[in-house]
């Protein structure tokens, strides 16, 4: 199985701009990538990073500056017909070897791990004609595309894989359910769990505006 | 195993007040309860509803007007010492018989299904001294409480069980991943999926302000 991790190296994680400065977003996204690569390696697979520009990381990388969908579709088209391809997003900071092993070992032409909000956070394709379309409700689109090429679809139901870390509300999930590089980065940056009106949030000891003064 | 579903019958789902009128919130919460009860019954278990006041539903019910934590703790304290108790929240509209069967059959003194945001959406207790505390980060609190009484803890990692339907952002999950009573209720009330700036939301054909004029 080839396991590919797409990474957006240019201005990553813009929806975290309300809580993280641009340099911090880049550091945090690399910490999450490190966690994802470690979890994949612990399953015995050797991940490859598909990045929009060259990055300093200890893993094989392919640079493709195009948007996610055509870049991933080239990976799917160029794979060996008999070798499955897994696409695992780089911001799955809660991913564990156990849940990735479940993803990789689940039988099905196309195995999808839906993300919260309708995305597709991880998938395995064993069908030569399956292609991706990450725009919009990609989970529903991928179910349809698989159906169109006659591929069976199986869902992997996982909170860890459903949680892509995009917004400030997702940071609490990292603090609660991970002890990896991304969690350590957040704690070092001053984030901790706080309970406000019965809901859990990640709060920061120092506001970003103050820090940048 | 006794399976108990706590239900808040008085002014339920206040965090959906921006998109649903009070009567609608009550109808929608009963539709979700119906889905949860059906999914539990499909596993072969007979659920009992623990409700803050009497409701019109075809299931055994116990009325307890106290807050969630003391009401559930009485259920845990009064259970037969040898019989496991499962507590499944009434707003898990994405729950399937498969994932509930996984919850019920997972070995462990205390089995926890964390909710997004630090809650505990479902649990099984097989330890006579385990008690709940649903305030704040109950998932972390329940891990600690289990540790204090010497009970082993096992996590069930499920997006379906992690998704309690509390806020408007959660409605899209129901529309995408369910075809039960709650999904049908939403569609009948005019909700459908829409994609805004690459993100998926549940939007309504008619604004609530207009409807109430």
Short mmCIF file of N, CA, C and O in Angstrom, two decimals, chain A residues 25-99:
data_model
loop_
_atom_site.label_atom_id
_atom_site.label_comp_id
_atom_site.label_asym_id
_atom_site.label_seq_id
_atom_site.Cartn_x
_atom_site.Cartn_y
_atom_site.Cartn_z
N UNK A 25 1.09 29.22 12.91
CA UNK A 25 0.26 28.28 12.15
C UNK A 25 1.13 27.31 11.36
O UNK A 25 0.82 26.13 11.23
N UNK A 26 2.24 27.82 10.83
CA UNK A 26 3.14 26.96 10.08
C UNK A 26 3.80 25.92 11.00
O UNK A 26 3.83 24.73 10.68
N UNK A 27 4.28 26.38 12.15
CA UNK A 27 4.91 25.46 13.11
C UNK A 27 3.91 24.39 13.58
O UNK A 27 4.23 23.20 13.65
N UNK A 28 2.70 24.84 13.91
CA UNK A 28 1.69 23.92 14.43
C UNK A 28 1.29 22.90 13.36
O UNK A 28 1.13 21.70 13.65
N UNK A 29 1.17 23.36 12.12
CA UNK A 29 0.78 22.41 11.06
C UNK A 29 1.89 21.38 10.82
O UNK A 29 1.60 20.22 10.52
N UNK A 30 3.15 21.80 10.96
CA UNK A 30 4.25 20.83 10.82
C UNK A 30 4.27 19.85 11.99
O UNK A 30 4.59 18.67 11.81
N UNK A 31 3.90 20.31 13.18
CA UNK A 31 3.83 19.41 14.34
C UNK A 31 2.73 18.37 14.13
O UNK A 31 2.92 17.17 14.43
N UNK A 32 1.59 18.81 13.58
CA UNK A 32 0.52 17.84 13.31
C UNK A 32 0.96 16.84 12.24
O UNK A 32 0.70 15.63 12.35
N UNK A 33 1.65 17.34 11.19
CA UNK A 33 2.16 16.44 10.14
C UNK A 33 3.09 15.39 10.74
O UNK A 33 3.01 14.20 10.41
N UNK A 34 3.96 15.85 11.65
CA UNK A 34 4.89 14.93 12.32
C UNK A 34 4.13 13.82 13.06
O UNK A 34 4.48 12.64 12.98
N UNK A 35 3.07 14.22 13.77
CA UNK A 35 2.25 13.23 14.49
C UNK A 35 1.60 12.22 13.53
O UNK A 35 1.57 11.02 13.81
N UNK A 36 1.08 12.73 12.42
CA UNK A 36 0.42 11.83 11.45
C UNK A 36 1.44 10.86 10.85
O UNK A 36 1.18 9.65 10.75
N UNK A 37 2.62 11.37 10.49
CA UNK A 37 3.65 10.50 9.90
C UNK A 37 4.09 9.44 10.92
O UNK A 37 4.26 8.26 10.56
N UNK A 38 4.26 9.82 12.18
CA UNK A 38 4.65 8.86 13.22
C UNK A 38 3.61 7.76 13.38
O UNK A 38 3.95 6.57 13.50
N UNK A 39 2.34 8.16 13.40
CA UNK A 39 1.27 7.17 13.58
C UNK A 39 1.22 6.22 12.39
O UNK A 39 1.02 5.01 12.55
N UNK A 40 1.43 6.75 11.18
CA UNK A 40 1.44 5.87 9.99
C UNK A 40 2.61 4.91 10.06
O UNK A 40 2.46 3.70 9.82
N UNK A 41 3.79 5.41 10.42
CA UNK A 41 4.98 4.54 10.49
C UNK A 41 4.79 3.43 11.52
O UNK A 41 5.25 2.31 11.32
N UNK A 42 4.08 3.74 12.60
CA UNK A 42 3.85 2.73 13.65
C UNK A 42 2.96 1.60 13.17
O UNK A 42 2.90 0.55 13.81
N UNK A 43 2.27 1.79 12.04
CA UNK A 43 1.48 0.69 11.48
C UNK A 43 2.33 -0.18 10.55
O UNK A 43 1.84 -1.16 10.00
N UNK A 44 3.59 0.24 10.31
CA UNK A 44 4.46 -0.51 9.40
C UNK A 44 4.50 0.05 7.98
O UNK A 44 5.22 -0.45 7.14
N UNK A 45 3.72 1.09 7.72
CA UNK A 45 3.70 1.72 6.39
C UNK A 45 4.75 2.84 6.33
O UNK A 45 5.09 3.43 7.36
N UNK A 46 5.19 3.14 5.13
CA UNK A 46 6.15 4.23 4.93
C UNK A 46 5.45 5.38 4.20
O UNK A 46 5.20 5.30 3.01
N UNK A 47 5.10 6.45 4.91
CA UNK A 47 4.32 7.52 4.27
C UNK A 47 5.18 8.40 3.36
O UNK A 47 6.37 8.55 3.57
N UNK A 48 4.51 8.98 2.38
CA UNK A 48 5.13 9.98 1.50
C UNK A 48 4.30 11.25 1.61
O UNK A 48 3.07 11.20 1.62
N UNK A 49 4.98 12.40 1.68
CA UNK A 49 4.28 13.68 1.80
C UNK A 49 4.12 14.28 0.41
O UNK A 49 5.07 14.34 -0.37
N UNK A 50 2.90 14.68 0.12
CA UNK A 50 2.59 15.38 -1.14
C UNK A 50 2.40 16.85 -0.77
O UNK A 50 1.37 17.22 -0.22
N UNK A 51 3.41 17.66 -1.04
CA UNK A 51 3.41 19.02 -0.49
C UNK A 51 3.40 20.08 -1.60
O UNK A 51 3.93 19.84 -2.69
N UNK A 52 2.80 21.21 -1.30
CA UNK A 52 2.70 22.27 -2.31
C UNK A 52 4.03 22.97 -2.54
O UNK A 52 4.23 23.60 -3.58
N UNK A 53 4.97 22.88 -1.58
CA UNK A 53 6.35 23.32 -1.81
C UNK A 53 7.24 22.55 -0.84
O UNK A 53 6.76 21.99 0.15
N UNK A 54 8.52 22.53 -1.14
CA UNK A 54 9.45 21.70 -0.38
C UNK A 54 9.46 22.10 1.11
O UNK A 54 9.47 23.28 1.44
N UNK A 55 9.44 21.11 1.99
CA UNK A 55 9.47 21.39 3.43
C UNK A 55 10.59 20.60 4.08
O UNK A 55 11.09 19.62 3.52
N UNK A 56 11.00 21.07 5.28
CA UNK A 56 12.10 20.43 6.00
C UNK A 56 11.52 19.35 6.91
O UNK A 56 11.16 19.62 8.06
N UNK A 57 11.40 18.14 6.39
CA UNK A 57 10.83 17.07 7.20
C UNK A 57 11.51 15.76 6.80
O UNK A 57 11.90 15.59 5.64
N UNK A 58 11.64 14.85 7.76
CA UNK A 58 12.36 13.61 7.54
C UNK A 58 11.43 12.55 6.95
O UNK A 58 11.06 11.59 7.63
N UNK A 59 11.03 12.76 5.70
CA UNK A 59 10.15 11.80 5.02
C UNK A 59 10.27 12.06 3.52
O UNK A 59 10.57 13.19 3.11
N UNK A 60 10.05 11.03 2.69
CA UNK A 60 10.03 11.26 1.24
C UNK A 60 8.95 12.28 0.91
O UNK A 60 7.88 12.25 1.50
N UNK A 61 9.24 13.20 0.00
CA UNK A 61 8.22 14.16 -0.38
C UNK A 61 8.14 14.36 -1.89
O UNK A 61 9.14 14.26 -2.59
N UNK A 62 6.94 14.61 -2.36
CA UNK A 62 6.69 14.96 -3.76
C UNK A 62 6.12 16.37 -3.75
O UNK A 62 5.17 16.62 -3.01
N UNK A 63 6.70 17.25 -4.55
CA UNK A 63 6.20 18.62 -4.60
C UNK A 63 5.23 18.76 -5.77
O UNK A 63 5.54 18.38 -6.90
N UNK A 64 4.04 19.25 -5.47
CA UNK A 64 3.03 19.51 -6.49
C UNK A 64 2.28 20.76 -6.04
O UNK A 64 1.56 20.73 -5.05
N UNK A 65 2.46 21.84 -6.76
CA UNK A 65 1.91 23.13 -6.32
C UNK A 65 0.44 23.30 -6.67
O UNK A 65 -0.18 24.29 -6.30
N UNK A 66 -0.13 22.33 -7.35
CA UNK A 66 -1.53 22.47 -7.76
C UNK A 66 -2.48 22.26 -6.57
O UNK A 66 -2.06 21.79 -5.52
N UNK A 67 -3.75 22.60 -6.74
CA UNK A 67 -4.71 22.33 -5.66
C UNK A 67 -4.78 20.84 -5.32
O UNK A 67 -4.32 19.98 -6.09
N UNK A 68 -5.40 20.56 -4.17
CA UNK A 68 -5.43 19.21 -3.61
C UNK A 68 -6.01 18.18 -4.58
O UNK A 68 -5.42 17.10 -4.77
N UNK A 69 -7.14 18.50 -5.17
CA UNK A 69 -7.85 17.50 -5.97
C UNK A 69 -7.01 16.99 -7.16
O UNK A 69 -6.82 15.77 -7.28
N UNK A 70 -6.49 17.85 -8.06
CA UNK A 70 -5.69 17.31 -9.17
C UNK A 70 -4.40 16.64 -8.70
O UNK A 70 -3.97 15.63 -9.29
N UNK A 71 -3.80 17.16 -7.63
CA UNK A 71 -2.55 16.54 -7.14
C UNK A 71 -2.81 15.12 -6.66
O UNK A 71 -2.07 14.18 -6.99
N UNK A 72 -3.89 14.93 -5.89
CA UNK A 72 -4.21 13.58 -5.39
C UNK A 72 -4.66 12.68 -6.53
O UNK A 72 -4.31 11.49 -6.57
N UNK A 73 -5.40 13.22 -7.47
CA UNK A 73 -5.86 12.38 -8.58
C UNK A 73 -4.70 11.87 -9.42
O UNK A 73 -4.76 10.75 -9.95
N UNK A 74 -3.62 12.65 -9.55
CA UNK A 74 -2.43 12.14 -10.23
C UNK A 74 -1.80 10.98 -9.45
O UNK A 74 -1.34 10.01 -10.05
N UNK A 75 -1.79 11.11 -8.14
CA UNK A 75 -1.27 10.00 -7.31
C UNK A 75 -2.10 8.74 -7.55
O UNK A 75 -1.54 7.64 -7.73
N UNK A 76 -3.42 8.89 -7.56
CA UNK A 76 -4.29 7.73 -7.77
C UNK A 76 -4.10 7.15 -9.17
O UNK A 76 -4.08 5.93 -9.35
N UNK A 77 -3.94 8.03 -10.17
CA UNK A 77 -3.81 7.56 -11.56
C UNK A 77 -2.47 6.89 -11.80
O UNK A 77 -2.37 5.96 -12.61
N UNK A 78 -1.44 7.34 -11.10
CA UNK A 78 -0.09 6.82 -11.35
C UNK A 78 0.26 5.62 -10.49
O UNK A 78 1.31 5.02 -10.68
N UNK A 79 -0.62 5.26 -9.51
CA UNK A 79 -0.33 4.11 -8.67
C UNK A 79 -0.34 2.81 -9.47
O UNK A 79 -0.98 2.72 -10.51
N UNK A 80 0.36 1.81 -8.97
CA UNK A 80 0.29 0.48 -9.57
C UNK A 80 -1.15 -0.02 -9.48
O UNK A 80 -1.77 0.10 -8.41
N UNK A 81 -1.69 -0.57 -10.54
CA UNK A 81 -3.11 -0.99 -10.51
C UNK A 81 -3.42 -1.97 -9.37
O UNK A 81 -4.54 -1.99 -8.86
N UNK A 82 -2.45 -2.76 -8.98
CA UNK A 82 -2.73 -3.77 -7.95
C UNK A 82 -2.43 -3.28 -6.54
O UNK A 82 -2.70 -3.99 -5.57
N UNK A 83 -1.84 -2.08 -6.43
CA UNK A 83 -1.45 -1.59 -5.09
C UNK A 83 -2.47 -0.58 -4.57
O UNK A 83 -2.72 0.43 -5.23
N UNK A 84 -3.05 -0.83 -3.41
CA UNK A 84 -3.96 0.16 -2.84
C UNK A 84 -3.24 1.48 -2.52
O UNK A 84 -2.04 1.48 -2.26
N UNK A 85 -3.99 2.56 -2.56
CA UNK A 85 -3.45 3.87 -2.19
C UNK A 85 -4.27 4.43 -1.03
O UNK A 85 -5.50 4.44 -1.08
N UNK A 86 -3.57 4.90 0.00
CA UNK A 86 -4.25 5.58 1.12
C UNK A 86 -3.88 7.06 1.06
O UNK A 86 -2.73 7.41 0.80
N UNK A 87 -4.88 7.90 1.28
CA UNK A 87 -4.67 9.35 1.37
C UNK A 87 -5.09 9.78 2.77
O UNK A 87 -6.27 9.64 3.14
N UNK A 88 -4.14 10.27 3.53
CA UNK A 88 -4.41 10.63 4.94
C UNK A 88 -4.06 12.11 5.13
O UNK A 88 -2.92 12.51 4.88
N UNK A 89 -5.01 12.90 5.58
CA UNK A 89 -4.78 14.33 5.73
C UNK A 89 -3.75 14.63 6.83
O UNK A 89 -3.63 13.89 7.80
N UNK A 90 -3.04 15.73 6.65
CA UNK A 90 -1.90 16.06 7.52
C UNK A 90 -2.31 16.70 8.83
O UNK A 90 -1.47 16.90 9.72
N UNK A 91 -3.60 17.02 8.98
CA UNK A 91 -4.04 17.72 10.19
C UNK A 91 -4.86 16.82 11.12
O UNK A 91 -5.64 17.31 11.92
N UNK A 92 -4.64 15.51 11.01
CA UNK A 92 -5.37 14.58 11.88
C UNK A 92 -4.53 14.32 13.13
O UNK A 92 -3.98 13.24 13.33
N UNK A 93 -4.46 15.34 13.98
CA UNK A 93 -3.57 15.28 15.14
C UNK A 93 -4.00 14.23 16.15
O UNK A 93 -3.22 13.87 17.03
N UNK A 94 -5.23 13.73 16.05
CA UNK A 94 -5.72 12.72 17.00
C UNK A 94 -5.51 11.29 16.49
O UNK A 94 -5.84 10.33 17.19
N UNK A 95 -4.98 11.17 15.27
CA UNK A 95 -4.83 9.83 14.68
C UNK A 95 -3.88 8.97 15.51
O UNK A 95 -2.84 9.45 15.96
N UNK A 96 -4.25 7.72 15.69
CA UNK A 96 -3.40 6.76 16.40
C UNK A 96 -3.03 5.64 15.44
O UNK A 96 -3.72 5.42 14.43
N UNK A 97 -1.96 4.89 15.73
CA UNK A 97 -1.66 3.72 14.90
C UNK A 97 -2.85 2.76 14.83
O UNK A 97 -3.13 2.20 13.76
N UNK A 98 -3.59 2.60 15.93
CA UNK A 98 -4.71 1.65 15.97
C UNK A 98 -5.79 2.02 14.95
O UNK A 98 -6.26 1.17 14.19
N UNK A 99 -6.17 3.29 14.92
CA UNK A 99 -7.27 3.66 14.03
C UNK A 99 -6.79 3.70 12.58
O UNK A 99 -7.55 3.39 11.66
#
